Tab-separated table of C-alpha atoms and ligand atoms in Angstrom:
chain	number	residue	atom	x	y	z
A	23	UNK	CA	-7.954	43.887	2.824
A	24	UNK	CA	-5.607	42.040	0.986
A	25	UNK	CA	-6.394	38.016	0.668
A	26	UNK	CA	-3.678	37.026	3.029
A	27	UNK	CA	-5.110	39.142	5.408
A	28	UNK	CA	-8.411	37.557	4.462
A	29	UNK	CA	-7.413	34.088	4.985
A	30	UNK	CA	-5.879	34.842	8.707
A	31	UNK	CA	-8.736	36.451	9.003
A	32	UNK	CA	-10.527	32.953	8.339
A	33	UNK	CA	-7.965	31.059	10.543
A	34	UNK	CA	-8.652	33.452	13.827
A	35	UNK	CA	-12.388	33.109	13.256
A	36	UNK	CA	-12.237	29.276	13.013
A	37	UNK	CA	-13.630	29.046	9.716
A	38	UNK	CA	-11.222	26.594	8.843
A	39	UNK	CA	-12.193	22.863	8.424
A	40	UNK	CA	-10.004	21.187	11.368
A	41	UNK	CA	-8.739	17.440	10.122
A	42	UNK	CA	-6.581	15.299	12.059
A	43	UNK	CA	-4.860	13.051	10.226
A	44	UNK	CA	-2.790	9.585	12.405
A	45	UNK	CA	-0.350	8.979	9.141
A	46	UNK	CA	1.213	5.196	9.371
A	47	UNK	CA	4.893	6.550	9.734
A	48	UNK	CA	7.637	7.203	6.567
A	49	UNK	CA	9.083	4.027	5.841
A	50	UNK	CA	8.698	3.717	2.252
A	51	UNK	CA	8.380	6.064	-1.372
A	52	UNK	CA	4.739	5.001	-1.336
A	53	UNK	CA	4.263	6.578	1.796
A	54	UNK	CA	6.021	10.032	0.763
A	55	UNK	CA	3.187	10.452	-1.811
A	56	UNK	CA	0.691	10.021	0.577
A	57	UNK	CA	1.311	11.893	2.939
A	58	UNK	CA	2.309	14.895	0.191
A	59	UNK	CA	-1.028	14.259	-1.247
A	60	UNK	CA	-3.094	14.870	1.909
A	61	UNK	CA	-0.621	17.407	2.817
A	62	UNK	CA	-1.917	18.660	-0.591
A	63	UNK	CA	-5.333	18.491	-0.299
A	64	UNK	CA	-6.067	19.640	3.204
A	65	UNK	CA	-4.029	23.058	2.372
A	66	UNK	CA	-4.712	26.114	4.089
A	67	UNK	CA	-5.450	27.851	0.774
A	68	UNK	CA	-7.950	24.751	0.478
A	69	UNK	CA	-9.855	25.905	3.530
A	70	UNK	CA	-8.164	22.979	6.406
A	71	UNK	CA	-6.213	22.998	9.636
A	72	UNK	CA	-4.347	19.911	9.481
A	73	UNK	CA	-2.897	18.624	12.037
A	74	UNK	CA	-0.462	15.631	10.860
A	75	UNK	CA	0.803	12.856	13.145
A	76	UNK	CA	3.606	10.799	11.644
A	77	UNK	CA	2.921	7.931	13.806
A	78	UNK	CA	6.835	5.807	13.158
A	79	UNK	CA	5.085	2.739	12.591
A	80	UNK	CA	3.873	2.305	16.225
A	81	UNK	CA	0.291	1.600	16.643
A	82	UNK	CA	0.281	2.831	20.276
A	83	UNK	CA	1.244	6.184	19.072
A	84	UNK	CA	-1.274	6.473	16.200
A	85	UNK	CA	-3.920	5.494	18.419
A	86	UNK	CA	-2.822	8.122	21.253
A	87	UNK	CA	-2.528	10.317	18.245
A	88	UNK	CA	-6.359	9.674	17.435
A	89	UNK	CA	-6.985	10.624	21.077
A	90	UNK	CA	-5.279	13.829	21.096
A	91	UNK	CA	-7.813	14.566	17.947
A	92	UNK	CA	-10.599	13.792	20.043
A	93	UNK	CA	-9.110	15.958	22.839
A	94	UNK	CA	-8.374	18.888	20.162
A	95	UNK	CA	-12.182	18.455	19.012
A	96	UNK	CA	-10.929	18.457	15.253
A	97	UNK	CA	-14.218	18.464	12.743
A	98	UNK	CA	-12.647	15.228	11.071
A	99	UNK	CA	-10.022	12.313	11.571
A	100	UNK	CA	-8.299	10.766	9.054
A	101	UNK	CA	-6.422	7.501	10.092
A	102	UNK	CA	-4.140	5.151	7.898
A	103	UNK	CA	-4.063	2.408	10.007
A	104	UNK	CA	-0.447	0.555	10.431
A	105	UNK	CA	-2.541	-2.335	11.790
A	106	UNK	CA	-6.029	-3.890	11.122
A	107	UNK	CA	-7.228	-4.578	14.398
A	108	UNK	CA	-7.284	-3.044	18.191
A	109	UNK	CA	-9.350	-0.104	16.681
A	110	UNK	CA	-13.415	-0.426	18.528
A	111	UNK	CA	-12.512	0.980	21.186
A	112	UNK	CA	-10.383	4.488	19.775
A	113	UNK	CA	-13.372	4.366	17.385
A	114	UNK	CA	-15.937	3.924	19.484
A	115	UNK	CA	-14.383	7.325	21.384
A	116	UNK	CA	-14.778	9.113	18.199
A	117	UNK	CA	-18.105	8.054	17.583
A	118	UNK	CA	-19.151	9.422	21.437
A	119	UNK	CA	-17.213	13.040	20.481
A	120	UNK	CA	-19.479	13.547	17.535
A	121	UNK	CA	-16.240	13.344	15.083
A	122	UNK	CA	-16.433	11.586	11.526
A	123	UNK	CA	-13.560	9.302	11.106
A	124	UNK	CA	-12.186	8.636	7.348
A	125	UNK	CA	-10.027	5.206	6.874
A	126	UNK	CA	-7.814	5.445	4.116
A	127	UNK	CA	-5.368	3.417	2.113
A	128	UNK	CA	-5.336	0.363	4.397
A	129	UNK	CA	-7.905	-1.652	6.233
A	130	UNK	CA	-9.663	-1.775	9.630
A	131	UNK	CA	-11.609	-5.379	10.260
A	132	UNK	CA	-12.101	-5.294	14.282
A	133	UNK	CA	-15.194	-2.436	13.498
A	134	UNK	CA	-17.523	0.161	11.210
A	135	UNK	CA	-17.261	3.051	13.174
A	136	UNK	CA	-16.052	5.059	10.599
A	137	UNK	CA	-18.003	6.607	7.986
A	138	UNK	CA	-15.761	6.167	4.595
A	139	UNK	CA	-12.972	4.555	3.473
A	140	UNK	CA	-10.679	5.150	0.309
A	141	UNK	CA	-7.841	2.826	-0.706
A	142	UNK	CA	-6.774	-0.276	-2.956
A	143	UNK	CA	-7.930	-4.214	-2.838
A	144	UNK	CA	-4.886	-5.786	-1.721
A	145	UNK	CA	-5.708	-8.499	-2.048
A	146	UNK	CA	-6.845	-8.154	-5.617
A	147	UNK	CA	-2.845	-6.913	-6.052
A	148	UNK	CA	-1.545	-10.460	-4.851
A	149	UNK	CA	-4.174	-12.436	-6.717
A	150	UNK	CA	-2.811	-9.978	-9.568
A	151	UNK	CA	1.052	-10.993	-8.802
A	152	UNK	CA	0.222	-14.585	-8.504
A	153	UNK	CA	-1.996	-14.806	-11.768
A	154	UNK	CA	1.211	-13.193	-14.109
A	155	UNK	CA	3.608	-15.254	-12.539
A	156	UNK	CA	1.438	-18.425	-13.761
A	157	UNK	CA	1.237	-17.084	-16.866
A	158	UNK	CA	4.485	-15.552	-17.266
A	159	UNK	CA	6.260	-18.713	-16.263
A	160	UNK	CA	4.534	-20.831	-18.276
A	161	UNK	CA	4.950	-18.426	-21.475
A	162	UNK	CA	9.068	-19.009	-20.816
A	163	UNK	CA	8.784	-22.525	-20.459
A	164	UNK	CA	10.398	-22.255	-16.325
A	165	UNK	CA	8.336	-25.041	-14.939
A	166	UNK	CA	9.303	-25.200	-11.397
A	167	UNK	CA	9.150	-22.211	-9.067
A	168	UNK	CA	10.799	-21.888	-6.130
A	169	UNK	CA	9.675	-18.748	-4.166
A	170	UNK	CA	10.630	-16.646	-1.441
A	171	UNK	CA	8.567	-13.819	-0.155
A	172	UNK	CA	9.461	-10.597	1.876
A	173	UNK	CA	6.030	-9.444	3.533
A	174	UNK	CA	5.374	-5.902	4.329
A	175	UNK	CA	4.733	-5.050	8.248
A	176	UNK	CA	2.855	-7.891	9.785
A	177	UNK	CA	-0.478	-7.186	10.823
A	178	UNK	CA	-1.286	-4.574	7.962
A	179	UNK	CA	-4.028	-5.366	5.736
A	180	UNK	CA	-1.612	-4.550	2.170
A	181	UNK	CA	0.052	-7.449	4.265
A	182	UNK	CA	-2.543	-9.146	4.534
A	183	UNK	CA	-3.907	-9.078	1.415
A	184	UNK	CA	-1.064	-9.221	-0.669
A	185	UNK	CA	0.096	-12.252	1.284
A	186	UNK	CA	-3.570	-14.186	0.560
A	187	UNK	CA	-3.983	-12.838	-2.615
A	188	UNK	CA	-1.030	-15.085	-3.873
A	189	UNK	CA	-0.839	-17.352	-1.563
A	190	UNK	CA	-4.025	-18.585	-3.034
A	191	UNK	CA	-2.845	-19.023	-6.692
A	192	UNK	CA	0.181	-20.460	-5.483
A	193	UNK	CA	-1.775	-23.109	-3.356
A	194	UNK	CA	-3.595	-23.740	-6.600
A	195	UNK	CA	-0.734	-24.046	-8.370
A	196	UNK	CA	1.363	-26.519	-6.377
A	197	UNK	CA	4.289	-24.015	-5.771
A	198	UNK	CA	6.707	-23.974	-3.339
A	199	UNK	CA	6.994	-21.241	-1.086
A	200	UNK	CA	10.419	-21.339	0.602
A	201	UNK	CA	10.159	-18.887	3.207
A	202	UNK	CA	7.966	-15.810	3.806
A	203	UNK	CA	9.424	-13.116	6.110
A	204	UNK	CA	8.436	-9.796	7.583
A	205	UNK	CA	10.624	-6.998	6.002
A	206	UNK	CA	8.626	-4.217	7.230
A	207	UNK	CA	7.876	-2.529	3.830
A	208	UNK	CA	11.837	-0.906	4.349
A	209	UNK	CA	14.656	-1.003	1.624
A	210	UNK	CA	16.958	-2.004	5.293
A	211	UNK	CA	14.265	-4.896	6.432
A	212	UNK	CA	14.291	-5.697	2.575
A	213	UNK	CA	17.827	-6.024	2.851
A	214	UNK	CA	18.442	-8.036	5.530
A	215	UNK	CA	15.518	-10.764	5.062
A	216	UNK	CA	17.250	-10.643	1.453
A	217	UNK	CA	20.727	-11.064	2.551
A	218	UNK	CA	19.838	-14.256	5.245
A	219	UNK	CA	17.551	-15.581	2.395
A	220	UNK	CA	20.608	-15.731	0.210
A	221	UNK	CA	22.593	-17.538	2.632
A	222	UNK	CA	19.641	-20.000	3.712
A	223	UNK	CA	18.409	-20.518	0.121
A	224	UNK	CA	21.641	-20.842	-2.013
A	225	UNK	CA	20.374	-21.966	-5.411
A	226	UNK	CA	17.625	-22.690	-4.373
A	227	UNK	CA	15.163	-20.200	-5.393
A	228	UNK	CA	14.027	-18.486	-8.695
A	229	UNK	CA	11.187	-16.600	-7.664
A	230	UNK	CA	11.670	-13.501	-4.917
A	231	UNK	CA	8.639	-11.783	-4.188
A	232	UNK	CA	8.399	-8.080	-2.555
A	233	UNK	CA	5.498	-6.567	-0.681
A	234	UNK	CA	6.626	-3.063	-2.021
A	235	UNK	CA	9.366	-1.673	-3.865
A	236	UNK	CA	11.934	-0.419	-1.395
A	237	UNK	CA	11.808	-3.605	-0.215
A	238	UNK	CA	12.633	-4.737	-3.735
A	239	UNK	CA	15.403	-2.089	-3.656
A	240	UNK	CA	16.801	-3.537	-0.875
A	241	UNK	CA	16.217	-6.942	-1.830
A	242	UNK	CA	18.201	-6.004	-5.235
A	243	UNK	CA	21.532	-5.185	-3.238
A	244	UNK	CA	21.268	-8.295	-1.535
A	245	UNK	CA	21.661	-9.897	-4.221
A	246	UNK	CA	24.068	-8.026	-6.124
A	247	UNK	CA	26.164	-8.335	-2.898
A	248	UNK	CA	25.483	-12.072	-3.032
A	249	UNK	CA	26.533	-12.975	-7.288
A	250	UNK	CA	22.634	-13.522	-7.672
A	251	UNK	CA	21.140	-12.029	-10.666
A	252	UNK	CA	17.356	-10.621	-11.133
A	253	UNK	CA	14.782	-9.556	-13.349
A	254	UNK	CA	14.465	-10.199	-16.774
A	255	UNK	CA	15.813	-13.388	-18.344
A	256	UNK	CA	18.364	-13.685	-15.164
A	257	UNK	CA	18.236	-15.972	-12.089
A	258	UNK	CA	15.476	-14.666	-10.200
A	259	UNK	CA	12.004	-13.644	-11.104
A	260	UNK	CA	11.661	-10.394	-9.101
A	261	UNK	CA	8.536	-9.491	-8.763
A	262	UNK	CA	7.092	-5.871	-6.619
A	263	UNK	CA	4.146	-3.810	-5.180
A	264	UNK	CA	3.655	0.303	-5.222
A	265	UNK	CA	5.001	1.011	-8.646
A	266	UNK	CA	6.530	4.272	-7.241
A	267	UNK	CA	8.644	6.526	-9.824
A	268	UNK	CA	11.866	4.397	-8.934
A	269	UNK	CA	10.282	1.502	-9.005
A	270	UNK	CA	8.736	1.635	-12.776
A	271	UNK	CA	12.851	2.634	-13.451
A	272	UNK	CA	13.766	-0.621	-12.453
A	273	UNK	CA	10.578	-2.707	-14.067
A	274	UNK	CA	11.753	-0.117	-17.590
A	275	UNK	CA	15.622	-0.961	-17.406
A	276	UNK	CA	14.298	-5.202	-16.859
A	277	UNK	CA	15.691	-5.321	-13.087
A	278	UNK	CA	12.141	-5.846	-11.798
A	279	UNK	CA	9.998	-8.144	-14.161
A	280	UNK	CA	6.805	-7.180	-13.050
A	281	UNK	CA	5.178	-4.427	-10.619
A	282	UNK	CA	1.612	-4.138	-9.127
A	283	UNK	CA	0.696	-0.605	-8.639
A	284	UNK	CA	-1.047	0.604	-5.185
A	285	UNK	CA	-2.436	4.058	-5.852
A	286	UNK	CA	-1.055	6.616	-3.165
A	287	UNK	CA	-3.138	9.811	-4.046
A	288	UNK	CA	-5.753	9.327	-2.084
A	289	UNK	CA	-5.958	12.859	-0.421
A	290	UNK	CA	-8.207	14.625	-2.900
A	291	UNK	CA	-10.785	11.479	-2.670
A	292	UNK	CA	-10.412	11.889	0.789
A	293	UNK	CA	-10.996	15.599	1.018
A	294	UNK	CA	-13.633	14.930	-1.399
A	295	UNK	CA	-15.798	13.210	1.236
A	296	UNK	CA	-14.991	15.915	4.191
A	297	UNK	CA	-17.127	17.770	1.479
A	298	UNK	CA	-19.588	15.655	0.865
A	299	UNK	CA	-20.113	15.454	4.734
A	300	UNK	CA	-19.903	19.140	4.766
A	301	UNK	CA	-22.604	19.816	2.449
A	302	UNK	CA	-24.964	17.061	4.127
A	303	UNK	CA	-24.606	14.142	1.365
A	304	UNK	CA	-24.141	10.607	1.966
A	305	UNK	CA	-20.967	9.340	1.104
A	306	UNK	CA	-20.040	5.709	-0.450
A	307	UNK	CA	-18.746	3.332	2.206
A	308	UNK	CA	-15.918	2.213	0.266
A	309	UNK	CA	-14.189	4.189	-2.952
A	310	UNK	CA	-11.740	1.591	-4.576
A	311	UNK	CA	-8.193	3.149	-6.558
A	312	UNK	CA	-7.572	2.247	-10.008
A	313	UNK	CA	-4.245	0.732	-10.286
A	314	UNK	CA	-2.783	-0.572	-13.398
A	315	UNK	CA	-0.019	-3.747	-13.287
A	316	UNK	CA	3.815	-2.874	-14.592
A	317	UNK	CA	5.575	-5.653	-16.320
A	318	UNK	CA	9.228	-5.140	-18.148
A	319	UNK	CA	8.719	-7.428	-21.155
A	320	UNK	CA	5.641	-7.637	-23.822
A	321	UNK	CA	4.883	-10.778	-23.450
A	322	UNK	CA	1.208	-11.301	-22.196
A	323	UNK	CA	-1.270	-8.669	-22.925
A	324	UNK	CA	-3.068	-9.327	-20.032
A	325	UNK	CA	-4.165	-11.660	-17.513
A	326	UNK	CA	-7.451	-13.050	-16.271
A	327	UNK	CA	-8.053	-14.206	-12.730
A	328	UNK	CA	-11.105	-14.130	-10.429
A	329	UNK	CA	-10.834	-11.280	-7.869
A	330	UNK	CA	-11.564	-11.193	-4.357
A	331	UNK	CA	-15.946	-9.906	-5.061
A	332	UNK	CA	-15.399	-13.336	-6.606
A	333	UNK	CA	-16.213	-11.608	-10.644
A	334	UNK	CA	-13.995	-12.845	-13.404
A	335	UNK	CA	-11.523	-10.053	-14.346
A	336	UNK	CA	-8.982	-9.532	-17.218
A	337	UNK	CA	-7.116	-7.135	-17.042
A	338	UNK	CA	-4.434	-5.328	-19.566
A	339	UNK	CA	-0.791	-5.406	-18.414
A	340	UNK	CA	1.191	-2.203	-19.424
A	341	UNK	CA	4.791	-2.491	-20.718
A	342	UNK	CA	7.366	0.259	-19.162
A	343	UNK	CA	9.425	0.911	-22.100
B	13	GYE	O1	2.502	-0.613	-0.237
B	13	GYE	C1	4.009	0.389	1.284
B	13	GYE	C2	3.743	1.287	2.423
B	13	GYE	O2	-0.184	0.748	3.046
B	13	GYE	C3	-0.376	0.337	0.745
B	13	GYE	O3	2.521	0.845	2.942
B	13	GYE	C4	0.452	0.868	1.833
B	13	GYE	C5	1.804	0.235	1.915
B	13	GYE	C6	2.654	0.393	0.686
B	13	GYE	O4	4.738	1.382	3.286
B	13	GYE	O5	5.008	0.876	0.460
């Protein structure tokens, strides 16, 4: 037999590994690479029957989507989930069908019935953003910063984190925070909290802070359309989250001054443990991404800030040249 005929051969039998996978939707660049990387690593040719649920953002869908799973009696789920709470009960259903669950990328707070979860510290990202702008600032002599913020989808936990993470070193630092608005990790909802922020905030602001980079993108037209300028040595401090491909363009051609990378290959890891849990091993709770921090000018080497496990970190900043 030939191996194609081989592998159907594997399909018909069921000796495929069946994973579900409840993906948060396609709203950003980030997102692409996710899902291509799980797309990736739960190949056919890899062994996996995956059944992927682009859930549009809607957190009644993804969990109906974790139902159908349950109803499909898949060997694994694998859930992104858009929000951080509502999720004992779908969970707790899981648990009762015998099937593992597998968080990754963001966060789930309401319960720990799940058996691994891969993804980034968000909050470590915004203590990150927060901690160069301090620095950064005070290396160019700009005093007094006068920020506005475009969120990612409320309710997330890169939201969430991101949000604390520099909330708390601008709290520290006496800043003001203009206005903080939801702009649903979209280059449109980037846009259009951009384009009323330049309206509301007419020279008033030097600071504009996005929760990823379409957002940024989006944010960046605004102001074009507007007559306000960005990134380095211009009217506005723009700083991002992701560090997708496009993004790192703009941080390398000085449109975005600095860039906080959130790691989106996170199928292999994730595959990874369906192994683990395959062969009988225990897996780690929690696997944490590396992610480095962009910035468009070498200026600071690196900056030093105490992270959310409460350790004192410095960490190198790389310049996109
Ligand atoms: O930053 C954003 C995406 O959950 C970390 O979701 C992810 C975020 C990412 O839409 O671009």
């Amino acid at each position: 037999t030939t191996e194609d005929a081989g592998s159907d051969d594997a399909a018909a039998s069921g000796d495929l590994i069946t994973v579900g996978f409840a993906q948060v939707g396609h709203e950003s660049d980030w997102r692409t690479a996710s899902t291509n990387s799980v797309q990736a690593a739960f190949s056919e040719e890899n062994g996996y029957d995956l059944q992927f649920v682009d859930c549009d953002n809607d957190s009644a869908t993804q969990i109906e989507a974790v139902r159908q799973f349950i109803q499909d009696d898949v060997d694994y789920i694998v859930i992104d989930p858009i929000v951080s709470t509502g999720w004992d009960t779908v969970l707790t259903e899981c648990e009762d069908a015998g099937i593992p669950v597998i968080v990754i990328d963001r966060t789930i707070d309401d319960s720990d019935k799940y058996v691994s979860w891969v993804g980034s510290e968000f909050m470590n990202e915004g203590l990150a953003a927060g901690t160069w702008l301090k620095d950064y600032a005070e290396a160019k002599g700009i005093s007094d910063l006068n920020i506005l913020v475009i969120e990612g989808s409320n309710g997330s936990s890169a939201q969430i984190g991101r949000t604390d993470g520099f909330k708390k070193i601008a709290d520290a630092e006496g800043w003001t925070i203009l206005d903080s608005q939801d702009g649903d990790f979209t280059q449109d909802g980037g846009q259009q909290v951009m384009e009323s922020y330049c309206k509301s905030y007419e020279g008033k602001f030097n600071v504009v802070v996005c929760q990823n980079d379409n957002e940024a993108f989006g944010a960046m037209d605004a102001m074009k359309a507007a007559g306000v300028s960005y990134g380095v040595d211009k009217d506005v401090i723009l700083i991002s989250f992701d560090a997708c491909k496009a993004g790192l363009e703009y941080v390398e051609s000085g449109d975005i001054n600095a860039d906080f990378m959130c790691y989106p290959l996170q199928g292999e890891y994730c595959a990874d443990i369906v192994q683990q849990l395959e062969s009988g091993a225990t897996v780690a709770k929690q696997t944490f991404m590396t992610e480095p921090w962009y910035v468009a000018e070498d200026i600071l080497s690196s900056i030093t800030y105490t992270n959310n496990a409460g350790e004192e970190v410095t960490e190198d900043l790389v310049v996109v040249t």
